Amino acid sequence: MIAVYAGSFSPPTRGHLDIIRRASGMFDEVIVAVLSQREKRYRFPPEQRRSMLERITRELSNVRVICDEGLLVDVVRREGADVILRGLRNGSDLLFEMQLAEANRRIGGVETLFIGCLPEYSMISSTIVRDCASHGAPIESMVPEEISGEIYTAYGVSPAAERKGF
Ligand code: ADP
């Protein structure tokens, strides 16, 4: 079975990586789809998000990362995947995710499976990582260590080891 784990991953977090890791043990292949909405501006361009995800998943041989700007159901069809995979942090995620899942079922006949995130990651979001990084606050507990330096660099902040005050 092939799963497409879709998101904006701007930037990827430890929560995302945990979902990918656990999914890679459950599916034959996990395709991580970096999706961008055309009308939205992202701090991290799609190729940079893809390269960060490739770096943090390089030990997972059945994980592949792609970028797309289209509809998720089209990605699923094109890749010959079976299901959409999404992570759930809490009840607020659930409401939105169920709407999304229903839309994808209606327009593409594709089912969505959910993996509940670990409690230690339930308060982590890409938005909070961006906010902390832009102010030079520590993000090391929220993002994989291979990419924290690059995230600070995107905000013109020197990496943690060189910073004082936190
Ligand atoms: P989107 O903008 O599509 O919600 P995200 O990159 O924010 O994309 O999230 C991608 C997927 O990962 C979503 O299913 C989201 O619920 C899930 N997710 C986000 N943050 C976490 C986390 N800390 N732990 C587990 N899953 C998460």
Coordinates of N, CA and C and ligand atoms in Angstrom, one line a residue:
M1 N 0.8 -1.2 0.0 CA 0.0 0.0 0.0 C 0.9 1.3 0.0
I2 N 0.5 2.2 -0.8 CA 1.3 3.5 -0.9 C 0.4 4.6 -0.4
A3 N 1.1 5.4 0.5 CA 0.4 6.5 1.2 C 1.0 7.8 0.7
V4 N 0.2 8.8 0.6 CA 0.7 10.2 0.3 C 0.5 11.0 1.6
Y5 N 1.6 11.4 2.2 CA 1.6 12.3 3.4 C 1.8 13.7 2.9
A6 N 0.7 14.5 2.9 CA 0.7 15.8 2.3 C 0.7 16.9 3.4
G7 N 1.4 18.0 3.0 CA 1.4 19.2 3.9 C 2.2 20.3 3.3
S8 N 2.2 21.4 4.0 CA 3.1 22.5 3.5 C 4.5 22.4 4.0
F9 N 4.7 21.8 5.2 CA 6.0 21.6 5.7 C 6.9 22.8 5.7
S10 N 6.4 23.9 6.2 CA 7.1 25.2 6.0 C 7.4 25.8 7.4
P11 N 8.4 25.3 8.1 CA 9.3 24.1 7.7 C 8.8 22.8 8.3
P12 N 9.5 21.7 8.0 CA 9.2 20.4 8.6 C 9.5 20.5 10.1
T13 N 8.8 19.7 10.9 CA 9.0 19.7 12.4 C 9.3 18.3 12.8
R14 N 9.7 18.2 14.1 CA 9.8 16.8 14.7 C 8.5 16.1 14.7
G15 N 7.4 16.8 14.8 CA 6.1 16.1 14.7 C 5.9 15.5 13.3
H16 N 6.2 16.3 12.3 CA 6.1 15.7 10.9 C 6.9 14.5 10.7
L17 N 8.2 14.6 11.2 CA 9.1 13.5 11.0 C 8.7 12.2 11.8
D18 N 8.1 12.4 12.9 CA 7.6 11.3 13.7 C 6.5 10.5 12.9
I19 N 5.6 11.3 12.3 CA 4.5 10.7 11.5 C 5.1 10.0 10.3
I20 N 6.1 10.6 9.6 CA 6.7 9.9 8.5 C 7.4 8.6 8.9
R21 N 8.1 8.7 10.0 CA 8.8 7.5 10.5 C 7.9 6.4 10.8
R22 N 6.8 6.7 11.5 CA 5.9 5.6 11.9 C 5.1 5.1 10.7
A23 N 4.8 6.0 9.7 CA 4.1 5.6 8.5 C 5.0 4.7 7.7
S24 N 6.3 5.0 7.7 CA 7.2 4.2 6.8 C 7.3 2.7 7.3
G25 N 7.0 2.5 8.5 CA 6.9 1.1 9.0 C 5.6 0.4 8.7
M26 N 4.6 1.2 8.3 CA 3.3 0.6 8.0 C 2.9 0.4 6.6
F27 N 3.5 1.3 5.7 CA 3.2 1.2 4.3 C 4.4 0.8 3.5
D28 N 4.1 0.3 2.2 CA 5.2 -0.2 1.3 C 6.0 1.1 0.9
E29 N 5.3 2.2 0.7 CA 6.0 3.4 0.3 C 5.2 4.6 0.9
V30 N 6.0 5.6 1.3 CA 5.3 6.8 1.8 C 5.9 8.0 0.9
I31 N 4.9 8.6 0.2 CA 5.3 9.8 -0.6 C 5.0 11.0 0.1
V32 N 6.0 11.8 0.5 CA 5.7 13.0 1.2 C 5.5 14.1 0.2
A33 N 4.3 14.7 0.1 CA 4.0 15.7 -0.9 C 4.1 17.1 -0.3
V34 N 5.0 17.9 -0.8 CA 5.1 19.3 -0.4 C 4.2 20.1 -1.2
L35 N 3.1 20.5 -0.6 CA 2.1 21.2 -1.4 C 2.1 22.7 -1.2
S36 N 1.9 23.5 -2.2 CA 1.9 24.9 -2.1 C 0.7 25.4 -2.8
Q37 N 0.0 26.3 -2.1 CA -1.2 27.0 -2.8 C -0.6 28.2 -3.5
R38 N -1.1 28.3 -4.8 CA -0.6 29.3 -5.7 C -0.7 30.7 -5.1
E39 N -1.8 31.0 -4.4 CA -2.0 32.4 -4.0 C -1.3 32.7 -2.6
K40 N -0.7 31.7 -2.0 CA -0.1 31.8 -0.7 C 1.5 32.0 -0.9
R41 N 2.0 32.9 0.0 CA 3.5 33.1 0.0 C 4.0 32.3 1.1
Y42 N 5.2 31.6 0.9 CA 5.8 30.8 1.9 C 7.2 31.3 2.2
R43 N 7.6 31.3 3.5 CA 8.9 31.7 3.8 C 10.0 30.8 3.2
F44 N 9.6 29.5 3.1 CA 10.5 28.5 2.6 C 10.0 28.0 1.2
P45 N 10.8 28.3 0.1 CA 10.3 27.9 -1.2 C 10.2 26.4 -1.3
P46 N 9.3 25.9 -2.2 CA 9.0 24.4 -2.3 C 10.3 23.6 -2.3
E47 N 11.3 24.0 -3.2 CA 12.5 23.2 -3.3 C 13.3 23.1 -2.0
Q48 N 13.3 24.2 -1.2 CA 14.0 24.1 0.1 C 13.2 23.2 1.0
R49 N 11.9 23.3 1.0 CA 11.1 22.4 1.9 C 11.4 20.9 1.5
R50 N 11.5 20.7 0.2 CA 11.7 19.3 -0.3 C 13.1 18.9 0.2
S51 N 14.1 19.7 0.1 CA 15.5 19.3 0.4 C 15.6 19.1 1.9
M52 N 14.9 19.9 2.7 CA 15.0 19.7 4.2 C 14.3 18.3 4.5
L53 N 13.2 18.0 3.9 CA 12.5 16.7 4.1 C 13.4 15.6 3.7
E54 N 14.0 15.7 2.5 CA 14.9 14.7 2.0 C 16.0 14.4 3.0
R55 N 16.6 15.5 3.5 CA 17.7 15.3 4.5 C 17.3 14.6 5.7
I56 N 16.1 15.0 6.3 CA 15.7 14.4 7.6 C 15.1 12.9 7.4
T57 N 14.8 12.6 6.2 CA 14.3 11.2 6.0 C 15.2 10.3 5.2
R58 N 16.5 10.7 5.1 CA 17.4 9.9 4.2 C 17.6 8.5 4.7
E59 N 17.4 8.2 5.9 CA 17.6 6.8 6.4 C 16.3 6.0 6.1
L60 N 15.3 6.6 5.7 CA 14.0 5.8 5.5 C 13.9 5.5 4.0
S61 N 14.3 4.2 3.6 CA 14.4 3.9 2.2 C 13.1 3.9 1.4
N62 N 12.0 3.7 2.1 CA 10.7 3.7 1.4 C 10.0 5.0 1.4
V63 N 10.7 6.1 1.7 CA 10.1 7.5 1.7 C 10.7 8.3 0.5
R64 N 9.8 8.9 -0.2 CA 10.1 9.8 -1.3 C 9.5 11.1 -1.2
V65 N 10.1 12.2 -1.5 CA 9.6 13.5 -1.4 C 9.3 14.1 -2.7
I66 N 8.1 14.7 -2.9 CA 7.8 15.4 -4.2 C 7.2 16.8 -3.9
C67 N 7.2 17.6 -4.9 CA 6.6 19.0 -4.7 C 5.4 19.1 -5.7
D68 N 4.4 19.8 -5.3 CA 3.3 19.9 -6.3 C 2.5 21.2 -5.9
E69 N 1.8 21.7 -6.9 CA 1.0 22.9 -6.7 C -0.5 22.6 -6.9
G70 N -0.7 21.4 -7.3 CA -2.1 21.1 -7.7 C -3.0 20.5 -6.6
L71 N -4.0 19.8 -7.1 CA -4.9 19.2 -6.1 C -4.3 17.9 -5.6
L72 N -4.5 17.7 -4.3 CA -4.0 16.5 -3.7 C -4.5 15.2 -4.3
V73 N -5.8 15.2 -4.7 CA -6.3 13.9 -5.3 C -5.6 13.6 -6.6
D74 N -5.2 14.7 -7.3 CA -4.5 14.5 -8.6 C -3.1 13.9 -8.3
V75 N -2.5 14.3 -7.3 CA -1.2 13.8 -6.9 C -1.3 12.3 -6.6
V76 N -2.3 12.0 -5.8 CA -2.6 10.6 -5.4 C -2.8 9.7 -6.7
R77 N -3.6 10.2 -7.6 CA -3.9 9.5 -8.8 C -2.6 9.3 -9.7
R78 N -1.9 10.4 -9.9 CA -0.7 10.4 -10.7 C 0.4 9.4 -10.1
E79 N 0.5 9.4 -8.8 CA 1.5 8.6 -8.2 C 1.1 7.1 -8.0
G80 N -0.2 6.8 -8.4 CA -0.7 5.5 -8.2 C -0.8 5.1 -6.7
A81 N -1.0 6.1 -5.8 CA -1.1 5.8 -4.4 C -2.5 5.4 -4.0
D82 N -2.6 4.8 -2.8 CA -3.9 4.2 -2.3 C -4.6 5.1 -1.4
V83 N -3.9 5.8 -0.5 CA -4.5 6.6 0.5 C -3.7 7.9 0.8
I84 N -4.5 8.8 1.3 CA -3.9 10.1 1.8 C -3.6 9.9 3.3
L85 N -2.5 10.4 3.8 CA -2.2 10.2 5.2 C -2.1 11.6 5.8
R86 N -2.6 11.9 7.0 CA -2.5 13.1 7.7 C -2.2 12.9 9.1
G87 N -1.6 13.8 9.8 CA -1.3 13.7 11.2 C -2.4 14.5 12.0
L88 N -2.7 14.0 13.2 CA -3.7 14.7 14.0 C -3.0 15.1 15.4
R89 N -3.1 16.4 15.7 CA -2.5 16.8 17.0 C -3.5 16.9 18.1
N90 N -4.7 17.3 17.8 CA -5.7 17.5 18.8 C -7.1 17.6 18.1
G91 N -8.1 18.0 18.9 CA -9.5 18.1 18.5 C -9.7 19.1 17.4
S92 N -8.9 20.2 17.5 CA -9.1 21.3 16.4 C -8.6 20.8 15.1
D93 N -7.5 20.0 15.1 CA -7.0 19.4 13.8 C -8.1 18.5 13.3
L94 N -8.8 17.8 14.2 CA -9.7 16.7 13.7 C -10.8 17.3 12.9
L95 N -11.4 18.4 13.3 CA -12.6 19.0 12.6 C -12.2 19.4 11.2
F96 N -11.1 20.1 11.1 CA -10.6 20.6 9.8 C -10.2 19.4 8.9
E97 N -9.5 18.5 9.5 CA -9.0 17.3 8.7 C -10.2 16.4 8.2
M98 N -11.3 16.4 9.0 CA -12.4 15.6 8.5 C -13.1 16.3 7.4
Q99 N -13.1 17.6 7.4 CA -13.7 18.3 6.2 C -12.8 18.1 5.0
L100 N -11.5 18.1 5.2 CA -10.6 17.9 4.1 C -10.7 16.5 3.5
A101 N -10.8 15.5 4.4 CA -10.9 14.1 4.1 C -12.2 13.9 3.3
E102 N -13.3 14.5 3.7 CA -14.6 14.3 3.0 C -14.5 15.0 1.6
A103 N -13.8 16.1 1.5 CA -13.7 16.8 0.2 C -12.9 15.9 -0.7
N104 N -11.8 15.3 -0.2 CA -11.0 14.5 -1.1 C -11.7 13.1 -1.5
R105 N -12.6 12.7 -0.6 CA -13.3 11.5 -0.9 C -14.4 11.8 -2.0
R106 N -15.0 13.0 -1.8 CA -16.0 13.4 -2.8 C -15.5 13.6 -4.2
I107 N -14.4 14.4 -4.2 CA -13.9 14.8 -5.5 C -13.0 13.8 -6.2
G108 N -12.4 12.9 -5.4 CA -11.4 12.0 -6.0 C -11.6 10.5 -5.6
G109 N -12.6 10.3 -4.7 CA -12.9 8.9 -4.3 C -11.7 8.4 -3.5
V110 N -10.9 9.3 -2.9 CA -9.7 8.8 -2.1 C -10.0 8.9 -0.6
E111 N -9.6 7.8 0.1 CA -9.8 7.8 1.5 C -8.5 8.4 2.2
T112 N -8.8 8.9 3.4 CA -7.7 9.5 4.2 C -7.5 8.7 5.5
L113 N -6.3 8.4 5.8 CA -6.0 7.8 7.1 C -5.3 8.8 8.0
F114 N -5.6 8.7 9.3 CA -5.0 9.6 10.3 C -4.1 8.9 11.2
I115 N -2.9 9.5 11.5 CA -2.1 9.0 12.6 C -2.0 10.1 13.7
G116 N -2.3 9.7 14.9 CA -2.3 10.6 16.0 C -0.8 10.9 16.4
C117 N -0.5 12.1 16.6 CA 0.9 12.4 16.9 C 1.2 12.1 18.4
L118 N 2.5 12.0 18.7 CA 2.9 11.7 20.1 C 2.6 13.0 20.9
P119 N 2.3 12.7 22.2 CA 2.0 13.9 23.1 C 3.1 15.0 23.1
E120 N 4.3 14.5 23.0 CA 5.4 15.5 23.1 C 5.5 16.4 21.9
Y121 N 4.8 16.1 20.8 CA 4.8 16.9 19.6 C 3.5 17.6 19.4
S122 N 2.5 17.4 20.3 CA 1.2 17.9 20.0 C 1.1 19.4 20.0
M123 N 2.0 20.1 20.6 CA 1.9 21.6 20.6 C 2.9 22.2 19.6
I124 N 3.5 21.4 18.8 CA 4.4 22.0 17.8 C 3.7 22.2 16.5
S125 N 4.0 23.4 15.9 CA 3.4 23.7 14.6 C 4.5 24.5 13.8
S126 N 4.4 24.4 12.5 CA 5.4 25.2 11.7 C 5.2 26.7 11.9
T127 N 4.0 27.1 12.2 CA 3.8 28.5 12.5 C 4.6 29.0 13.7
I128 N 4.5 28.2 14.7 CA 5.3 28.5 16.0 C 6.8 28.5 15.8
V129 N 7.2 27.5 15.0 CA 8.7 27.4 14.7 C 9.1 28.7 13.9
R130 N 8.3 29.1 12.9 CA 8.7 30.3 12.2 C 8.7 31.5 13.1
D131 N 7.8 31.6 14.0 CA 7.7 32.8 14.9 C 8.9 32.8 15.8
C132 N 9.2 31.6 16.4 CA 10.4 31.6 17.3 C 11.7 31.8 16.6
A133 N 11.9 31.2 15.4 CA 13.1 31.3 14.7 C 13.3 32.8 14.3
S134 N 12.3 33.5 13.9 CA 12.4 34.9 13.4 C 12.9 35.8 14.5
H135 N 12.6 35.4 15.8 CA 13.0 36.2 16.9 C 14.3 35.6 17.6
G136 N 14.9 34.6 17.0 CA 16.1 34.0 17.5 C 15.9 33.2 18.7
A137 N 14.6 32.8 19.0 CA 14.3 31.9 20.1 C 14.7 30.5 19.8
P138 N 14.9 29.6 20.8 CA 15.4 28.2 20.5 C 14.3 27.4 19.8
I139 N 14.7 26.7 18.7 CA 13.7 25.9 18.0 C 14.2 24.4 18.0
E140 N 15.4 24.2 18.6 CA 16.0 22.9 18.5 C 15.1 21.7 19.0
S141 N 14.2 22.0 20.0 CA 13.4 20.9 20.5 C 12.2 20.7 19.5
M142 N 12.0 21.6 18.6 CA 10.8 21.5 17.7 C 11.1 20.9 16.3
V143 N 12.4 21.1 15.9 CA 12.7 20.7 14.5 C 13.9 19.7 14.5
P144 N 14.0 18.8 13.6 CA 15.2 17.9 13.5 C 16.5 18.7 13.5
E145 N 17.5 18.2 14.1 CA 18.7 19.1 14.3 C 19.4 19.4 13.0
E146 N 19.2 18.5 12.0 CA 19.9 18.7 10.7 C 19.4 20.0 10.0
I147 N 18.2 20.5 10.3 CA 17.7 21.6 9.6 C 17.5 22.9 10.4
S148 N 17.9 22.9 11.7 CA 17.6 24.1 12.5 C 18.5 25.3 12.0
G149 N 19.7 25.0 11.7 CA 20.6 26.1 11.2 C 20.0 26.8 10.0
E150 N 19.6 26.0 9.1 CA 19.0 26.5 7.8 C 17.8 27.3 8.0
I151 N 17.0 26.9 9.1 CA 15.8 27.7 9.4 C 16.1 29.1 9.9
Y152 N 17.1 29.1 10.8 CA 17.6 30.4 11.3 C 18.1 31.3 10.2
T153 N 18.9 30.6 9.3 CA 19.5 31.4 8.2 C 18.4 32.1 7.4
A154 N 17.3 31.4 7.2 CA 16.2 32.0 6.4 C 15.7 33.3 7.0
Y155 N 15.9 33.5 8.3 CA 15.5 34.7 9.0 C 16.7 35.6 9.3
G156 N 17.8 35.3 8.8 CA 19.0 36.1 9.0 C 19.4 36.1 10.5
V157 N 19.1 35.0 11.2 CA 19.5 34.8 12.6 C 20.6 33.8 12.6
S158 N 21.7 34.1 13.5 CA 22.8 33.1 13.5 C 22.3 31.9 14.3
P159 N 22.8 30.7 14.0 CA 22.4 29.5 14.7 C 22.6 29.5 16.2
A160 N 21.9 28.6 16.9 CA 21.9 28.6 18.4 C 23.2 28.7 19.0
A161 N 24.2 28.0 18.5 CA 25.5 27.9 19.2 C 26.2 29.3 19.2
E162 N 25.8 30.1 18.3 CA 26.5 31.5 18.2 C 25.6 32.5 18.9
R163 N 24.4 32.2 19.3 CA 23.5 33.2 19.9 C 23.7 33.3 21.4
K164 N 23.5 34.5 21.9 CA 23.5 34.7 23.3 C 22.1 35.2 23.8
G165 N 21.8 35.0 25.0 CA 20.6 35.5 25.5 C 19.5 34.5 25.7
F166 N 19.6 33.3 25.0 CA 18.6 32.3 25.2 C 19.2 31.1 25.9
Ligands
ADP1 P1 -1.0 21.9 6.2 O1 -0.7 23.3 5.9 O2 -1.5 21.1 5.0 O3 -1.8 21.6 7.4 P2 1.3 21.1 7.7 O4 2.7 21.1 7.1 O5 1.0 22.2 8.7 O6 0.4 21.3 6.4 O7 1.0 19.7 8.3 C1 1.0 18.6 7.5 C2 0.3 17.4 8.2 O8 1.1 17.1 9.4 C3 -1.1 17.7 8.7 O9 -1.8 16.5 8.7 C4 -0.9 18.2 10.1 O10 -2.1 17.9 10.9 C5 0.2 17.3 10.5 N1 1.0 17.9 11.6 C6 1.4 19.2 11.7 N2 2.1 19.4 12.8 C7 2.2 18.2 13.4 C8 2.9 17.7 14.6 N3 3.5 18.6 15.5 N4 2.8 16.4 14.9 C9 2.1 15.6 14.1 N5 1.5 15.9 13.0 C10 1.6 17.2 12.6

